[in-house]
Amino acid sequence: MKYSREKYHRRSIRMRSYDYSNPGAYFVTICTWQKECMFGHIVDGEMRLNEFGAVLNECWNRLVNHYFHIELDECIIMPNHMHFIINIVDTVGAGFKPAPTMTSRKRHGLPEIVRALKTFSSKQINVIRTTQGRPVWQRNYYERVIRNEKELFQIREYIQNNPRQWDLDKENPGNMQT
């Protein structure tokens, strides 16, 4: 059988030559390994987190303790995926110089921040389920640079409404075609 580079080559969905550590708002979706529903259930259009979902929520909220240059925006943890908006901010205000302690801090980009969220949550979830090294997340993730206020509003609305749309969601295993 002939190897096809096109068939097996992973293509990046990221914008070419864009610096993902630039200040701005980013919409991200990360999916669980093999779309396993592991973070809870949708009940009457509302997400009910289980123990693993609570761990993920805690890891999300603690990101600001590890990355000084981010702000957490809208977020929803679904049974087998997570949507969120993260803002990378310019830590130097108009006319202000950063404190000397900040000069040694590295400004990480979106890929590092997503990697950290996936790593922190995977380690804690695997401790709970006693499955060290077992994948929790798919290898890649979807991201979009949010370009304006209208788009930001629409994505926030999409995230907020996501649990009510679960019955129609393509990530819902009950909707997947075999």
One Martini backbone bead per residue (centre of mass of N, CA, C, O) as a GRO file, in nm:
protein
  178
    1MET     BB    1   0.096   0.037   0.023
    2LYS     BB    2   0.065   0.365  -0.031
    3TYR     BB    3   0.185   0.651   0.091
    4SER     BB    4  -0.006   0.937   0.214
    5ARG     BB    5   0.052   1.251   0.303
    6GLU     BB    6  -0.237   1.367   0.294
    7LYS     BB    7  -0.377   1.155   0.483
    8TYR     BB    8  -0.150   1.190   0.746
    9HIS     BB    9  -0.130   1.490   0.751
   10ARG     BB   10  -0.106   1.745   0.973
   11ARG     BB   11  -0.298   2.031   0.992
   12SER     BB   12  -0.304   2.352   1.051
   13ILE     BB   13  -0.549   2.598   1.179
   14ARG     BB   14  -0.367   2.821   1.185
   15MET     BB   15  -0.251   3.124   1.142
   16ARG     BB   16  -0.032   3.243   0.949
   17SER     BB   17   0.199   3.446   1.108
   18TYR     BB   18   0.068   3.432   1.391
   19ASP     BB   19   0.073   3.568   1.719
   20TYR     BB   20  -0.048   3.387   2.008
   21SER     BB   21   0.063   3.634   2.217
   22ASN     BB   22  -0.127   3.831   2.143
   23PRO     BB   23  -0.341   4.050   2.206
   24GLY     BB   24  -0.660   3.898   2.281
   25ALA     BB   25  -0.926   3.708   2.160
   26TYR     BB   26  -1.007   3.353   2.225
   27PHE     BB   27  -1.142   3.069   2.072
   28VAL     BB   28  -1.203   2.747   2.238
   29THR     BB   29  -1.180   2.389   2.157
   30ILE     BB   30  -1.203   2.091   2.354
   31CYS     BB   31  -1.157   1.735   2.333
   32THR     BB   32  -1.207   1.431   2.407
   33TRP     BB   33  -1.117   1.125   2.409
   34GLN     BB   34  -1.322   0.981   2.188
   35LYS     BB   35  -1.572   1.151   2.299
   36GLU     BB   36  -1.590   1.120   2.597
   37CYS     BB   37  -1.822   1.121   2.854
   38MET     BB   38  -1.677   1.286   3.163
   39PHE     BB   39  -1.814   1.577   3.300
   40GLY     BB   40  -2.123   1.493   3.258
   41HIS     BB   41  -2.461   1.634   3.234
   42ILE     BB   42  -2.759   1.695   3.070
   43VAL     BB   43  -3.017   1.892   3.238
   44ASP     BB   44  -3.247   2.079   3.120
   45GLY     BB   45  -3.016   2.254   2.964
   46GLU     BB   46  -2.797   2.168   3.191
   47MET     BB   47  -2.490   2.156   3.335
   48ARG     BB   48  -2.360   1.865   3.517
   49LEU     BB   49  -2.109   1.822   3.715
   50ASN     BB   50  -1.865   1.621   3.792
   51GLU     BB   51  -1.567   1.544   3.920
   52PHE     BB   52  -1.413   1.605   3.652
   53GLY     BB   53  -1.548   1.876   3.592
   54ALA     BB   54  -1.448   2.014   3.853
   55VAL     BB   55  -1.151   1.993   3.787
   56LEU     BB   56  -1.157   2.155   3.527
   57ASN     BB   57  -1.273   2.415   3.650
   58GLU     BB   58  -1.035   2.462   3.842
   59CYS     BB   59  -0.813   2.479   3.626
   60TRP     BB   60  -0.930   2.718   3.478
   61ASN     BB   61  -0.931   2.922   3.726
   62ARG     BB   62  -0.602   2.882   3.773
   63LEU     BB   63  -0.456   3.008   3.526
   64VAL     BB   64  -0.408   3.301   3.648
   65ASN     BB   65  -0.172   3.188   3.842
   66HIS     BB   66   0.029   3.118   3.581
   67TYR     BB   67  -0.093   3.367   3.397
   68PHE     BB   68  -0.057   3.714   3.400
   69HIS     BB   69  -0.176   3.766   3.077
   70ILE     BB   70  -0.474   3.676   3.165
   71GLU     BB   71  -0.827   3.636   3.083
   72LEU     BB   72  -1.130   3.516   3.179
   73ASP     BB   73  -1.410   3.418   3.024
   74GLU     BB   74  -1.602   3.239   2.871
   75CYS     BB   75  -1.756   2.915   2.983
   76ILE     BB   76  -1.791   2.555   2.888
   77ILE     BB   77  -1.877   2.246   3.019
   78MET     BB   78  -1.903   1.947   2.868
   79PRO     BB   79  -1.918   1.613   2.847
   80ASN     BB   80  -1.678   1.622   2.574
   81HIS     BB   81  -1.626   1.939   2.613
   82MET     BB   82  -1.475   2.273   2.559
   83HIS     BB   83  -1.555   2.617   2.596
   84PHE     BB   84  -1.359   2.924   2.531
   85ILE     BB   85  -1.250   3.245   2.652
   86ILE     BB   86  -0.942   3.415   2.596
   87ASN     BB   87  -0.738   3.676   2.732
   88ILE     BB   88  -0.479   3.855   2.601
   89VAL     BB   89  -0.279   4.083   2.770
   90ASP     BB   90  -0.152   4.395   2.825
   91THR     BB   91   0.064   4.453   3.100
   92VAL     BB   92   0.119   4.739   2.980
   93GLY     BB   93   0.039   5.033   3.052
   94ALA     BB   94  -0.011   5.352   3.005
   95GLY     BB   95   0.303   5.469   3.111
   96PHE     BB   96   0.390   5.195   3.226
   97LYS     BB   97   0.593   4.991   3.418
   98PRO     BB   98   0.707   4.708   3.496
   99ALA     BB   99   0.777   4.518   3.731
  100PRO     BB  100   1.068   4.362   3.801
  101THR     BB  101   0.932   4.076   3.837
  102MET     BB  102   0.815   4.070   3.530
  103THR     BB  103   1.074   4.049   3.344
  104SER     BB  104   1.107   3.724   3.394
  105ARG     BB  105   0.847   3.678   3.255
  106LYS     BB  106   0.683   3.481   3.042
  107ARG     BB  107   0.506   3.512   2.736
  108HIS     BB  108   0.246   3.322   2.664
  109GLY     BB  109   0.073   3.139   2.449
  110LEU     BB  110  -0.200   2.966   2.363
  111PRO     BB  111  -0.073   2.679   2.338
  112GLU     BB  112   0.041   2.674   2.632
  113ILE     BB  113  -0.227   2.717   2.782
  114VAL     BB  114  -0.375   2.469   2.672
  115ARG     BB  115  -0.168   2.261   2.758
  116ALA     BB  116  -0.194   2.316   3.061
  117LEU     BB  117  -0.490   2.249   3.097
  118LYS     BB  118  -0.466   1.957   2.998
  119THR     BB  119  -0.249   1.863   3.198
  120PHE     BB  120  -0.369   1.934   3.472
  121SER     BB  121  -0.637   1.776   3.433
  122SER     BB  122  -0.528   1.496   3.362
  123LYS     BB  123  -0.370   1.437   3.619
  124GLN     BB  124  -0.611   1.460   3.818
  125ILE     BB  125  -0.803   1.258   3.684
  126ASN     BB  126  -0.601   1.011   3.691
  127VAL     BB  127  -0.590   0.993   3.994
  128ILE     BB  128  -0.888   0.935   4.048
  129ARG     BB  129  -0.893   0.682   3.820
  130THR     BB  130  -0.625   0.524   3.816
  131THR     BB  131  -0.481   0.637   3.509
  132GLN     BB  132  -0.191   0.670   3.427
  133GLY     BB  133  -0.160   0.828   3.103
  134ARG     BB  134  -0.437   0.861   3.020
  135PRO     BB  135  -0.633   0.992   2.801
  136VAL     BB  136  -0.843   1.292   2.781
  137TRP     BB  137  -0.737   1.428   2.518
  138GLN     BB  138  -0.710   1.549   2.238
  139ARG     BB  139  -0.445   1.662   2.059
  140ASN     BB  140  -0.612   1.895   1.968
  141TYR     BB  141  -0.758   2.216   1.862
  142TYR     BB  142  -0.982   2.481   1.857
  143GLU     BB  143  -0.931   2.806   1.699
  144ARG     BB  144  -1.011   3.168   1.740
  145VAL     BB  145  -0.983   3.479   1.631
  146ILE     BB  146  -1.115   3.758   1.765
  147ARG     BB  147  -1.207   4.053   1.573
  148ASN     BB  148  -1.475   4.153   1.736
  149GLU     BB  149  -1.748   4.243   1.921
  150LYS     BB  150  -1.963   4.084   1.767
  151GLU     BB  151  -1.818   3.811   1.781
  152LEU     BB  152  -1.792   3.797   2.085
  153PHE     BB  153  -2.096   3.796   2.143
  154GLN     BB  154  -2.167   3.540   1.974
  155ILE     BB  155  -1.980   3.344   2.130
  156ARG     BB  156  -2.098   3.383   2.407
  157GLU     BB  157  -2.381   3.287   2.329
  158TYR     BB  158  -2.301   3.006   2.236
  159ILE     BB  159  -2.187   2.911   2.507
  160GLN     BB  160  -2.441   2.960   2.684
  161ASN     BB  161  -2.630   2.770   2.479
  162ASN     BB  162  -2.505   2.484   2.454
  163PRO     BB  163  -2.675   2.301   2.650
  164ARG     BB  164  -2.952   2.357   2.490
  165GLN     BB  165  -2.804   2.216   2.214
  166TRP     BB  166  -2.719   1.913   2.262
  167ASP     BB  167  -2.925   1.757   2.075
  168LEU     BB  168  -2.762   1.907   1.813
  169ASP     BB  169  -2.481   1.828   1.872
  170LYS     BB  170  -2.198   1.690   1.713
  171GLU     BB  171  -2.067   1.589   2.003
  172ASN     BB  172  -2.305   1.412   2.040
  173PRO     BB  173  -2.326   1.075   2.042
  174GLY     BB  174  -2.639   1.066   1.963
  175ASN     BB  175  -2.559   1.223   1.668
  176MET     BB  176  -2.379   1.010   1.554
  177GLN     BB  177  -2.267   0.862   1.279
  178THR     BB  178  -2.188   0.525   1.150
   0.00000   0.00000   0.00000
